[in-house]
PDB file of C-alpha atoms and ligand atoms in Angstrom:
ATOM      1  CA  UNK G   1      60.281 148.179 218.624  1.00 47.00           C
ATOM      2  CA  UNK G   2      58.183 149.026 221.685  1.00 49.00           C
ATOM      3  CA  UNK G   3      54.426 148.387 221.597  1.00 63.00           C
ATOM      4  CA  UNK G   4      53.432 152.020 221.994  1.00 88.00           C
ATOM      5  CA  UNK G   5      55.750 154.744 220.771  1.00 95.00           C
ATOM      6  CA  UNK G   6      56.415 157.410 223.413  1.00 96.00           C
ATOM      7  CA  UNK G   7      55.090 160.897 222.900  1.00 97.00           C
ATOM      8  CA  UNK G   8      57.752 163.324 221.697  1.00 98.00           C
ATOM      9  CA  UNK G   9      56.907 165.564 224.639  1.00 98.00           C
ATOM     10  CA  UNK G  10      58.074 162.804 226.985  1.00 97.00           C
ATOM     11  CA  UNK G  11      60.918 161.517 224.847  1.00 98.00           C
ATOM     12  CA  UNK G  12      62.477 164.979 224.441  1.00 98.00           C
ATOM     13  CA  UNK G  13      61.547 166.473 227.812  1.00 97.00           C
ATOM     14  CA  UNK G  14      65.204 166.928 228.844  1.00 97.00           C
ATOM     15  CA  UNK G  15      66.551 167.673 225.357  1.00 98.00           C
ATOM     16  CA  UNK G  16      68.467 170.913 224.753  1.00 98.00           C
ATOM     17  CA  UNK G  17      66.780 173.778 222.929  1.00 98.00           C
ATOM     18  CA  UNK G  18      68.004 177.036 221.451  1.00 98.00           C
ATOM     19  CA  UNK G  19      64.667 178.769 221.976  1.00 98.00           C
ATOM     20  CA  UNK G  20      65.191 182.403 222.881  1.00 98.00           C
ATOM     21  CA  UNK G  21      68.930 182.296 222.135  1.00 98.00           C
ATOM     22  CA  UNK G  22      68.569 184.766 219.260  1.00 98.00           C
ATOM     23  CA  UNK G  23      65.602 186.640 220.688  1.00 98.00           C
ATOM     24  CA  UNK G  24      61.858 186.042 220.827  1.00 98.00           C
ATOM     25  CA  UNK G  25      61.310 186.977 217.166  1.00 98.00           C
ATOM     26  CA  UNK G  26      63.960 184.685 215.663  1.00 98.00           C
ATOM     27  CA  UNK G  27      62.895 182.550 212.690  1.00 98.00           C
ATOM     28  CA  UNK G  28      66.204 181.249 211.310  1.00 98.00           C
ATOM     29  CA  UNK G  29      67.619 179.498 214.372  1.00 98.00           C
ATOM     30  CA  UNK G  30      71.045 177.913 214.066  1.00 98.00           C
ATOM     31  CA  UNK G  31      71.640 179.626 210.730  1.00 98.00           C
ATOM     32  CA  UNK G  32      72.591 182.530 213.023  1.00 98.00           C
ATOM     33  CA  UNK G  33      75.841 180.612 213.550  1.00 98.00           C
ATOM     34  CA  UNK G  34      76.802 181.490 209.968  1.00 98.00           C
ATOM     35  CA  UNK G  35      78.099 185.066 209.995  1.00 98.00           C
ATOM     36  CA  UNK G  36      80.666 186.980 207.929  1.00 98.00           C
ATOM     37  CA  UNK G  37      83.524 185.084 209.577  1.00 98.00           C
ATOM     38  CA  UNK G  38      82.153 181.751 208.395  1.00 98.00           C
ATOM     39  CA  UNK G  39      81.421 183.086 204.893  1.00 98.00           C
ATOM     40  CA  UNK G  40      84.950 184.435 204.456  1.00 98.00           C
ATOM     41  CA  UNK G  41      86.516 181.228 205.777  1.00 98.00           C
ATOM     42  CA  UNK G  42      84.335 179.162 203.424  1.00 98.00           C
ATOM     43  CA  UNK G  43      85.396 181.264 200.436  1.00 98.00           C
ATOM     44  CA  UNK G  44      88.981 180.212 201.192  1.00 98.00           C
ATOM     45  CA  UNK G  45      88.010 176.619 200.380  1.00 98.00           C
ATOM     46  CA  UNK G  46      87.496 177.397 196.707  1.00 98.00           C
ATOM     47  CA  UNK G  47      90.541 175.785 195.095  1.00 96.00           C
ATOM     48  CA  UNK G  48      89.749 174.159 191.740  1.00 96.00           C
ATOM     49  CA  UNK G  49      86.784 176.350 190.795  1.00 98.00           C
ATOM     50  CA  UNK G  50      84.595 173.280 190.135  1.00 98.00           C
ATOM     51  CA  UNK G  51      80.890 174.024 190.651  1.00 98.00           C
ATOM     52  CA  UNK G  52      78.370 171.393 191.791  1.00 98.00           C
ATOM     53  CA  UNK G  53      74.664 172.342 191.736  1.00 98.00           C
ATOM     54  CA  UNK G  54      73.213 169.615 193.986  1.00 98.00           C
ATOM     55  CA  UNK G  55      69.480 169.854 193.286  1.00 98.00           C
ATOM     56  CA  UNK G  56      67.751 166.766 191.899  1.00 98.00           C
ATOM     57  CA  UNK G  57      65.936 167.246 188.617  1.00 97.00           C
ATOM     58  CA  UNK G  58      62.292 168.318 188.970  1.00 96.00           C
ATOM     59  CA  UNK G  59      60.147 166.338 186.511  1.00 93.00           C
ATOM     60  CA  UNK G  60      62.777 163.653 185.949  1.00 93.00           C
ATOM     61  CA  UNK G  61      61.358 161.387 183.180  1.00 92.00           C
ATOM     62  CA  UNK G  62      62.349 158.470 185.471  1.00 91.00           C
ATOM     63  CA  UNK G  63      60.217 159.894 188.306  1.00 91.00           C
ATOM     64  CA  UNK G  64      60.785 162.088 191.377  1.00 95.00           C
ATOM     65  CA  UNK G  65      61.145 160.521 194.840  1.00 96.00           C
ATOM     66  CA  UNK G  66      58.884 162.178 197.442  1.00 96.00           C
ATOM     67  CA  UNK G  67      57.653 161.589 200.994  1.00 96.00           C
ATOM     68  CA  UNK G  68      54.771 159.067 200.736  1.00 94.00           C
ATOM     69  CA  UNK G  69      51.931 161.574 201.358  1.00 94.00           C
ATOM     70  CA  UNK G  70      53.176 163.898 198.605  1.00 96.00           C
ATOM     71  CA  UNK G  71      53.113 163.831 194.835  1.00 94.00           C
ATOM     72  CA  UNK G  72      55.896 164.811 192.483  1.00 95.00           C
ATOM     73  CA  UNK G  73      55.626 168.169 190.736  1.00 95.00           C
ATOM     74  CA  UNK G  74      53.680 168.305 187.491  1.00 95.00           C
ATOM     75  CA  UNK G  75      54.823 170.653 184.771  1.00 97.00           C
ATOM     76  CA  UNK G  76      52.242 171.734 182.214  1.00 97.00           C
ATOM     77  CA  UNK G  77      53.085 173.337 178.893  1.00 98.00           C
ATOM     78  CA  UNK G  78      50.891 176.385 178.351  1.00 97.00           C
ATOM     79  CA  UNK G  79      52.422 178.006 175.277  1.00 96.00           C
ATOM     80  CA  UNK G  80      54.612 176.330 172.673  1.00 97.00           C
ATOM     81  CA  UNK G  81      55.040 176.567 168.897  1.00 96.00           C
ATOM     82  CA  UNK G  82      51.535 175.139 168.339  1.00 95.00           C
ATOM     83  CA  UNK G  83      50.092 178.143 170.255  1.00 95.00           C
ATOM     84  CA  UNK G  84      51.060 180.362 167.398  1.00 94.00           C
ATOM     85  CA  UNK G  85      49.396 178.306 164.621  1.00 92.00           C
ATOM     86  CA  UNK G  86      45.964 179.114 163.251  1.00 87.00           C
ATOM     87  CA  UNK G  87      43.782 182.137 162.647  1.00 90.00           C
ATOM     88  CA  UNK G  88      42.995 182.790 166.348  1.00 90.00           C
ATOM     89  CA  UNK G  89      46.617 182.679 167.462  1.00 93.00           C
ATOM     90  CA  UNK G  90      47.907 185.697 169.328  1.00 92.00           C
ATOM     91  CA  UNK G  91      50.086 188.022 167.307  1.00 94.00           C
ATOM     92  CA  UNK G  92      52.897 190.156 168.608  1.00 95.00           C
ATOM     93  CA  UNK G  93      54.480 192.885 166.533  1.00 96.00           C
ATOM     94  CA  UNK G  94      57.649 191.595 164.916  1.00 96.00           C
ATOM     95  CA  UNK G  95      56.547 187.933 164.979  1.00 94.00           C
ATOM     96  CA  UNK G  96      57.478 187.054 168.592  1.00 97.00           C
ATOM     97  CA  UNK G  97      56.694 183.487 169.657  1.00 97.00           C
ATOM     98  CA  UNK G  98      57.414 182.115 173.090  1.00 97.00           C
ATOM     99  CA  UNK G  99      57.071 179.094 175.364  1.00 98.00           C
ATOM    100  CA  UNK G 100      55.391 179.249 178.775  1.00 98.00           C
ATOM    101  CA  UNK G 101      54.715 176.561 181.335  1.00 98.00           C
ATOM    102  CA  UNK G 102      53.738 176.160 184.966  1.00 98.00           C
ATOM    103  CA  UNK G 103      54.348 173.665 187.725  1.00 97.00           C
ATOM    104  CA  UNK G 104      52.127 172.419 190.496  1.00 97.00           C
ATOM    105  CA  UNK G 105      54.378 171.199 193.247  1.00 96.00           C
ATOM    106  CA  UNK G 106      54.588 170.390 196.914  1.00 97.00           C
ATOM    107  CA  UNK G 107      57.082 172.858 198.320  1.00 97.00           C
ATOM    108  CA  UNK G 108      58.748 169.814 199.901  1.00 95.00           C
ATOM    109  CA  UNK G 109      58.348 167.697 196.764  1.00 95.00           C
ATOM    110  CA  UNK G 110      61.913 168.019 195.472  1.00 96.00           C
ATOM    111  CA  UNK G 111      65.269 169.234 196.771  1.00 98.00           C
ATOM    112  CA  UNK G 112      64.164 171.583 199.514  1.00 98.00           C
ATOM    113  CA  UNK G 113      64.737 173.626 202.615  1.00 98.00           C
ATOM    114  CA  UNK G 114      62.260 172.965 205.412  1.00 98.00           C
ATOM    115  CA  UNK G 115      60.988 176.011 207.248  1.00 98.00           C
ATOM    116  CA  UNK G 116      61.920 175.779 210.940  1.00 98.00           C
ATOM    117  CA  UNK G 117      58.207 175.628 211.723  1.00 98.00           C
ATOM    118  CA  UNK G 118      57.662 172.676 209.367  1.00 98.00           C
ATOM    119  CA  UNK G 119      57.314 170.127 212.203  1.00 98.00           C
ATOM    120  CA  UNK G 120      56.294 170.366 215.828  1.00 98.00           C
ATOM    121  CA  UNK G 121      54.818 168.583 218.831  1.00 98.00           C
ATOM    122  CA  UNK G 122      53.079 169.709 221.989  1.00 98.00           C
ATOM    123  CA  UNK G 123      51.513 172.709 220.258  1.00 98.00           C
ATOM    124  CA  UNK G 124      54.778 174.666 219.915  1.00 98.00           C
ATOM    125  CA  UNK G 125      57.031 175.354 216.951  1.00 98.00           C
ATOM    126  CA  UNK G 126      60.629 176.522 216.845  1.00 98.00           C
ATOM    127  CA  UNK G 127      61.353 179.281 219.388  1.00 98.00           C
ATOM    128  CA  UNK G 128      58.119 178.533 221.199  1.00 98.00           C
ATOM    129  CA  UNK G 129      55.756 179.900 218.556  1.00 98.00           C
ATOM    130  CA  UNK G 130      52.205 178.638 218.935  1.00 98.00           C
ATOM    131  CA  UNK G 131      51.354 175.872 216.466  1.00 98.00           C
ATOM    132  CA  UNK G 132      48.094 177.705 215.673  1.00 98.00           C
ATOM    133  CA  UNK G 133      50.257 180.201 213.752  1.00 98.00           C
ATOM    134  CA  UNK G 134      50.530 177.515 211.036  1.00 98.00           C
ATOM    135  CA  UNK G 135      46.785 177.535 210.327  1.00 98.00           C
ATOM    136  CA  UNK G 136      46.196 178.636 206.737  1.00 98.00           C
ATOM    137  CA  UNK G 137      49.913 179.380 206.243  1.00 98.00           C
ATOM    138  CA  UNK G 138      52.992 179.780 208.388  1.00 98.00           C
ATOM    139  CA  UNK G 139      52.809 183.144 210.129  1.00 98.00           C
ATOM    140  CA  UNK G 140      55.936 182.264 212.119  1.00 98.00           C
ATOM    141  CA  UNK G 141      59.096 180.329 211.270  1.00 98.00           C
ATOM    142  CA  UNK G 142      58.165 180.009 207.598  1.00 98.00           C
ATOM    143  CA  UNK G 143      60.791 179.481 204.918  1.00 98.00           C
ATOM    144  CA  UNK G 144      60.718 183.173 203.961  1.00 98.00           C
ATOM    145  CA  UNK G 145      63.224 184.389 206.599  1.00 98.00           C
ATOM    146  CA  UNK G 146      65.665 181.624 205.608  1.00 98.00           C
ATOM    147  CA  UNK G 147      65.290 182.639 201.966  1.00 98.00           C
ATOM    148  CA  UNK G 148      65.829 186.295 202.798  1.00 98.00           C
ATOM    149  CA  UNK G 149      68.982 185.451 204.704  1.00 98.00           C
ATOM    150  CA  UNK G 150      70.602 182.818 202.465  1.00 98.00           C
ATOM    151  CA  UNK G 151      72.942 180.099 203.666  1.00 98.00           C
ATOM    152  CA  UNK G 152      76.699 180.255 203.068  1.00 98.00           C
ATOM    153  CA  UNK G 153      79.424 178.399 204.940  1.00 98.00           C
ATOM    154  CA  UNK G 154      81.982 175.627 205.138  1.00 98.00           C
ATOM    155  CA  UNK G 155      80.397 172.269 204.439  1.00 98.00           C
ATOM    156  CA  UNK G 156      81.859 168.815 204.887  1.00 98.00           C
ATOM    157  CA  UNK G 157      80.704 165.920 202.758  1.00 99.00           C
ATOM    158  CA  UNK G 158      80.445 162.681 204.719  1.00 99.00           C
ATOM    159  CA  UNK G 159      80.131 159.801 202.303  1.00 98.00           C
ATOM    160  CA  UNK G 160      78.446 157.236 204.534  1.00 98.00           C
ATOM    161  CA  UNK G 161      77.803 154.829 201.660  1.00 98.00           C
ATOM    162  CA  UNK G 162      81.489 154.748 200.719  1.00 98.00           C
ATOM    163  CA  UNK G 163      82.486 154.639 204.405  1.00 98.00           C
ATOM    164  CA  UNK G 164      80.329 151.539 204.876  1.00 98.00           C
ATOM    165  CA  UNK G 165      81.737 150.014 201.672  1.00 98.00           C
ATOM    166  CA  UNK G 166      78.374 150.003 199.894  1.00 96.00           C
ATOM    167  CA  UNK G 167      76.897 151.458 196.718  1.00 97.00           C
ATOM    168  CA  UNK G 168      74.077 152.780 198.875  1.00 98.00           C
ATOM    169  CA  UNK G 169      72.818 152.394 202.411  1.00 98.00           C
ATOM    170  CA  UNK G 170      70.015 149.923 203.091  1.00 97.00           C
ATOM    171  CA  UNK G 171      66.460 150.667 204.151  1.00 97.00           C
ATOM    172  CA  UNK G 172      66.303 151.530 207.867  1.00 97.00           C
ATOM    173  CA  UNK G 173      70.115 151.503 208.159  1.00 98.00           C
ATOM    174  CA  UNK G 174      71.168 153.944 210.861  1.00 98.00           C
ATOM    175  CA  UNK G 175      74.233 155.937 211.786  1.00 98.00           C
ATOM    176  CA  UNK G 176      75.160 158.146 214.711  1.00 98.00           C
ATOM    177  CA  UNK G 177      77.288 161.239 215.278  1.00 98.00           C
ATOM    178  CA  UNK G 178      80.108 158.870 216.196  1.00 98.00           C
ATOM    179  CA  UNK G 179      79.799 157.287 212.765  1.00 98.00           C
ATOM    180  CA  UNK G 180      79.958 160.765 211.231  1.00 98.00           C
ATOM    181  CA  UNK G 181      83.186 161.429 213.125  1.00 98.00           C
ATOM    182  CA  UNK G 182      84.645 158.067 212.115  1.00 98.00           C
ATOM    183  CA  UNK G 183      83.689 158.711 208.484  1.00 98.00           C
ATOM    184  CA  UNK G 184      85.322 162.159 208.626  1.00 98.00           C
ATOM    185  CA  UNK G 185      88.480 160.618 210.124  1.00 98.00           C
ATOM    186  CA  UNK G 186      88.609 157.996 207.389  1.00 98.00           C
ATOM    187  CA  UNK G 187      88.191 160.728 204.764  1.00 98.00           C
ATOM    188  CA  UNK G 188      90.955 162.781 206.389  1.00 98.00           C
ATOM    189  CA  UNK G 189      88.740 165.792 207.009  1.00 98.00           C
ATOM    190  CA  UNK G 190      88.082 167.611 210.270  1.00 98.00           C
ATOM    191  CA  UNK G 191      84.516 168.342 211.342  1.00 98.00           C
ATOM    192  CA  UNK G 192      84.531 171.792 212.880  1.00 98.00           C
ATOM    193  CA  UNK G 193      82.083 173.867 214.864  1.00 98.00           C
ATOM    194  CA  UNK G 194      79.500 175.591 212.667  1.00 98.00           C
ATOM    195  CA  UNK G 195      80.066 173.252 209.713  1.00 98.00           C
ATOM    196  CA  UNK G 196      77.202 172.498 207.369  1.00 99.00           C
ATOM    197  CA  UNK G 197      76.988 168.701 207.232  1.00 99.00           C
ATOM    198  CA  UNK G 198      76.318 166.985 203.888  1.00 98.00           C
ATOM    199  CA  UNK G 199      75.629 163.246 204.134  1.00 99.00           C
ATOM    200  CA  UNK G 200      75.613 160.885 201.159  1.00 98.00           C
ATOM    201  CA  UNK G 201      73.705 157.610 201.401  1.00 98.00           C
ATOM    202  CA  UNK G 202      72.831 157.202 197.686  1.00 98.00           C
ATOM    203  CA  UNK G 203      69.624 155.577 198.970  1.00 98.00           C
ATOM    204  CA  UNK G 204      67.411 157.287 196.401  1.00 97.00           C
ATOM    205  CA  UNK G 205      69.160 155.379 193.602  1.00 96.00           C
ATOM    206  CA  UNK G 206      66.792 152.610 194.704  1.00 95.00           C
ATOM    207  CA  UNK G 207      63.782 154.719 193.803  1.00 95.00           C
ATOM    208  CA  UNK G 208      64.579 154.331 190.135  1.00 91.00           C
ATOM    209  CA  UNK G 209      65.609 150.684 190.512  1.00 93.00           C
ATOM    210  CA  UNK G 210      62.502 149.574 192.433  1.00 93.00           C
ATOM    211  CA  UNK G 211      59.694 151.771 191.070  1.00 90.00           C
ATOM    212  CA  UNK G 212      56.510 151.627 193.204  1.00 91.00           C
ATOM    213  CA  UNK G 213      58.078 148.933 195.426  1.00 94.00           C
ATOM    214  CA  UNK G 214      60.368 151.647 196.782  1.00 95.00           C
ATOM    215  CA  UNK G 215      57.490 152.646 199.092  1.00 95.00           C
ATOM    216  CA  UNK G 216      56.845 149.117 200.437  1.00 95.00           C
ATOM    217  CA  UNK G 217      57.642 149.159 204.175  1.00 92.00           C
ATOM    218  CA  UNK G 218      59.068 152.624 203.619  1.00 96.00           C
ATOM    219  CA  UNK G 219      61.897 153.372 206.032  1.00 97.00           C
ATOM    220  CA  UNK G 220      64.793 155.435 204.833  1.00 97.00           C
ATOM    221  CA  UNK G 221      68.270 155.102 206.286  1.00 98.00           C
ATOM    222  CA  UNK G 222      69.660 157.979 208.305  1.00 98.00           C
ATOM    223  CA  UNK G 223      70.746 159.455 211.571  1.00 98.00           C
ATOM    224  CA  UNK G 224      69.138 157.900 214.625  1.00 98.00           C
ATOM    225  CA  UNK G 225      68.101 159.792 217.756  1.00 98.00           C
ATOM    226  CA  UNK G 226      70.011 159.610 220.998  1.00 98.00           C
ATOM    227  CA  UNK G 227      70.369 162.302 223.648  1.00 98.00           C
ATOM    228  CA  UNK G 228      74.148 162.201 223.024  1.00 98.00           C
ATOM    229  CA  UNK G 229      73.663 162.832 219.314  1.00 98.00           C
ATOM    230  CA  UNK G 230      71.374 165.791 219.946  1.00 98.00           C
ATOM    231  CA  UNK G 231      73.849 167.243 222.450  1.00 98.00           C
ATOM    232  CA  UNK G 232      76.664 166.798 219.920  1.00 98.00           C
ATOM    233  CA  UNK G 233      74.725 168.762 217.282  1.00 98.00           C
ATOM    234  CA  UNK G 234      74.024 171.449 219.880  1.00 98.00           C
ATOM    235  CA  UNK G 235      77.655 171.643 221.057  1.00 98.00           C
ATOM    236  CA  UNK G 236      78.977 171.675 217.482  1.00 98.00           C
ATOM    237  CA  UNK G 237      76.588 174.534 216.665  1.00 98.00           C
ATOM    238  CA  UNK G 238      75.658 172.816 213.410  1.00 99.00           C
ATOM    239  CA  UNK G 239      73.601 175.285 211.337  1.00 98.00           C
ATOM    240  CA  UNK G 240      72.332 173.055 208.538  1.00 98.00           C
ATOM    241  CA  UNK G 241      71.937 169.318 207.934  1.00 99.00           C
ATOM    242  CA  UNK G 242      71.820 168.340 204.256  1.00 99.00           C
ATOM    243  CA  UNK G 243      71.282 164.805 202.983  1.00 98.00           C
ATOM    244  CA  UNK G 244      70.396 162.914 199.824  1.00 98.00           C
ATOM    245  CA  UNK G 245      67.401 161.246 201.470  1.00 98.00           C
ATOM    246  CA  UNK G 246      63.807 162.434 201.698  1.00 98.00           C
ATOM    247  CA  UNK G 247      63.891 163.051 205.447  1.00 98.00           C
ATOM    248  CA  UNK G 248      67.522 163.303 206.650  1.00 98.00           C
ATOM    249  CA  UNK G 249      67.000 160.680 209.373  1.00 98.00           C
ATOM    250  CA  UNK G 250      65.799 157.112 209.756  1.00 98.00           C
ATOM    251  CA  UNK G 251      62.070 157.384 209.040  1.00 97.00           C
ATOM    252  CA  UNK G 252      60.920 155.408 212.077  1.00 97.00           C
ATOM    253  CA  UNK G 253      63.281 154.932 214.977  1.00 97.00           C
ATOM    254  CA  UNK G 254      63.697 151.159 215.411  1.00 95.00           C
ATOM    255  CA  UNK G 255      64.329 151.592 219.160  1.00 94.00           C
ATOM    256  CA  UNK G 256      61.393 153.817 220.095  1.00 96.00           C
ATOM    257  CA  UNK G 257      58.975 153.452 217.173  1.00 96.00           C
ATOM    258  CA  UNK G 258      58.788 157.253 216.889  1.00 97.00           C
ATOM    259  CA  UNK G 259      58.699 158.837 213.430  1.00 97.00           C
ATOM    260  CA  UNK G 260      61.056 161.704 212.530  1.00 98.00           C
ATOM    261  CA  UNK G 261      62.381 162.276 216.040  1.00 98.00           C
ATOM    262  CA  UNK G 262      65.310 164.354 214.821  1.00 98.00           C
ATOM    263  CA  UNK G 263      63.109 166.692 212.822  1.00 98.00           C
ATOM    264  CA  UNK G 264      61.877 167.714 216.254  1.00 98.00           C
ATOM    265  CA  UNK G 265      65.032 167.419 218.363  1.00 98.00           C
ATOM    266  CA  UNK G 266      67.243 169.171 215.809  1.00 98.00           C
ATOM    267  CA  UNK G 267      64.940 171.418 213.771  1.00 98.00           C
ATOM    268  CA  UNK G 268      62.136 172.349 216.177  1.00 98.00           C
ATOM    269  CA  UNK G 269      64.287 172.476 219.301  1.00 98.00           C
ATOM    270  CA  UNK G 270      67.759 173.519 218.124  1.00 99.00           C
ATOM    271  CA  UNK G 271      66.704 175.455 215.020  1.00 99.00           C
ATOM    272  CA  UNK G 272      68.941 173.456 212.666  1.00 99.00           C
ATOM    273  CA  UNK G 273      67.886 173.964 209.049  1.00 98.00           C
ATOM    274  CA  UNK G 274      67.066 170.751 207.161  1.00 98.00           C
ATOM    275  CA  UNK G 275      67.824 170.366 203.461  1.00 98.00           C
ATOM    276  CA  UNK G 276      66.635 167.160 201.840  1.00 98.00           C
ATOM    277  CA  UNK G 277      66.682 165.177 198.580  1.00 98.00           C
ATOM    278  CA  UNK G 278      69.940 166.638 197.301  1.00 98.00           C
ATOM    279  CA  UNK G 279      72.021 164.864 194.660  1.00 98.00           C
ATOM    280  CA  UNK G 280      75.547 164.292 195.933  1.00 98.00           C
ATOM    281  CA  UNK G 281      76.745 161.808 193.315  1.00 98.00           C
ATOM    282  CA  UNK G 282      78.991 164.051 191.178  1.00 98.00           C
ATOM    283  CA  UNK G 283      80.330 165.859 194.227  1.00 98.00           C
ATOM    284  CA  UNK G 284      81.110 162.579 196.029  1.00 98.00           C
ATOM    285  CA  UNK G 285      82.931 161.189 193.002  1.00 98.00           C
ATOM    286  CA  UNK G 286      85.031 164.336 192.814  1.00 98.00           C
ATOM    287  CA  UNK G 287      85.790 164.279 196.551  1.00 98.00           C
ATOM    288  CA  UNK G 288      86.828 160.632 196.335  1.00 98.00           C
ATOM    289  CA  UNK G 289      89.118 161.494 193.435  1.00 98.00           C
ATOM    290  CA  UNK G 290      90.900 164.461 195.013  1.00 98.00           C
ATOM    291  CA  UNK G 291      90.451 163.660 198.712  1.00 98.00           C
ATOM    292  CA  UNK G 292      89.067 167.158 199.477  1.00 98.00           C
ATOM    293  CA  UNK G 293      85.826 166.839 201.458  1.00 98.00           C
ATOM    294  CA  UNK G 294      85.562 170.375 202.865  1.00 98.00           C
ATOM    295  CA  UNK G 295      83.768 172.663 200.445  1.00 98.00           C
ATOM    296  CA  UNK G 296      82.186 176.063 199.975  1.00 98.00           C
ATOM    297  CA  UNK G 297      78.370 175.808 200.181  1.00 99.00           C
ATOM    298  CA  UNK G 298      75.761 178.397 199.249  1.00 98.00           C
ATOM    299  CA  UNK G 299      71.997 178.061 199.047  1.00 98.00           C
ATOM    300  CA  UNK G 300      68.914 180.217 199.040  1.00 96.00           C
ATOM    301  CA  UNK G 301      65.458 178.659 198.996  1.00 98.00           C
ATOM    302  CA  UNK G 302      62.747 180.592 197.154  1.00 98.00           C
ATOM    303  CA  UNK G 303      61.086 183.442 199.025  1.00 98.00           C
ATOM    304  CA  UNK G 304      57.654 181.922 199.575  1.00 98.00           C
ATOM    305  CA  UNK G 305      55.341 183.924 201.813  1.00 98.00           C
ATOM    306  CA  UNK G 306      54.076 181.666 204.634  1.00 98.00           C
ATOM    307  CA  UNK G 307      55.768 178.644 203.026  1.00 98.00           C
ATOM    308  CA  UNK G 308      56.583 175.593 205.112  1.00 98.00           C
ATOM    309  CA  UNK G 309      59.438 174.817 202.758  1.00 98.00           C
ATOM    310  CA  UNK G 310      60.826 175.688 199.371  1.00 98.00           C
ATOM    311  CA  UNK G 311      62.634 174.104 196.453  1.00 98.00           C
ATOM    312  CA  UNK G 312      66.299 174.983 196.219  1.00 98.00           C
ATOM    313  CA  UNK G 313      69.353 174.329 194.096  1.00 98.00           C
ATOM    314  CA  UNK G 314      72.294 174.586 196.519  1.00 98.00           C
ATOM    315  CA  UNK G 315      75.689 175.237 194.966  1.00 98.00           C
ATOM    316  CA  UNK G 316      78.884 173.626 196.195  1.00 98.00           C
ATOM    317  CA  UNK G 317      82.193 175.010 194.939  1.00 98.00           C
ATOM    318  CA  UNK G 318      85.531 173.252 195.362  1.00 98.00           C
TER     319      UNK G 318
HETATM  320  C1  LIG P 401      58.225 165.577 206.748  1.00 64.56           C
HETATM  321  O1  LIG P 401      58.673 166.118 207.723  1.00 64.56           O
HETATM  322  C2  LIG P 401      56.951 164.846 206.796  1.00 64.56           C
HETATM  323  O2  LIG P 401      58.818 165.672 205.609  1.00 64.56           O
HETATM  324  P1  LIG P 401      60.274 166.199 205.194  1.00 64.56           P
HETATM  325  O3  LIG P 401      61.108 164.996 205.115  1.00 64.56           O
HETATM  326  O4  LIG P 401      60.072 166.858 203.886  1.00 64.56           O
HETATM  327  O5  LIG P 401      60.806 167.149 206.189  1.00 64.56           O
END
């Protein structure tokens, strides 16, 4: 690692961007690559009718893995059968009882879509929006336009853990676009332009194995920045990167010392939607069993006004 990490403005000064490509008001970026043609082609991948909802459980009794500065969601029971006991209990005609509860949650505290404006550097968000538009809530590039649009397309599962012959990838283990291509070749699946990429590391299995020690020297495995990798994502017109880790990329780049470089190079600059903390275990087992790694994918985050992200339960159908 270098002594002083370079500023993203310098590191990415020659990196490609898609700013302006879909007009000055665009807020969904590379999701524009998914049109009716891609939706219809994806529907043709439904063969067995098996459905895989890939959200992780919110409020898992074993705990919810989150980015270190966040807390897992808390669910509070408001009404239950005890609400209806006693003389002061509310009464509804006919004897209705019901259960109510609420959650307090980071919008990025479980399986989620990031808004394109979720990260930035140099005072500019996706499409060149001023970073001051985030103050008090995202006026630009929030998650709302992604939610209003929805995401449907052909996705390819790349099982990097299986490809590397491991139960799960190690902390700080990295892979490149060339590794993705080699993994796809080994799986016998073609990565095509405008594919949604799903990457399995099974790294979060360690969260339940290690408990609090999971956060010691926290550095998730993932994609690592290079100008070639960024250009490959741009050329492939990838609309959406989905992984089973908290941040989709190696947390801190071991070469440069920069944190979350690809959030900026891919999301801020190319407008690629990021979906994180998905659960790919059942899907991966099924793909390994039948050898079919190209799947129909549909997702819609919640419509949250000014939200910088939103929980989601994407659905994969084979
Ligand atoms: C950050 O960018 C800090 O978090 P996430 O991994 O949720 O995108």
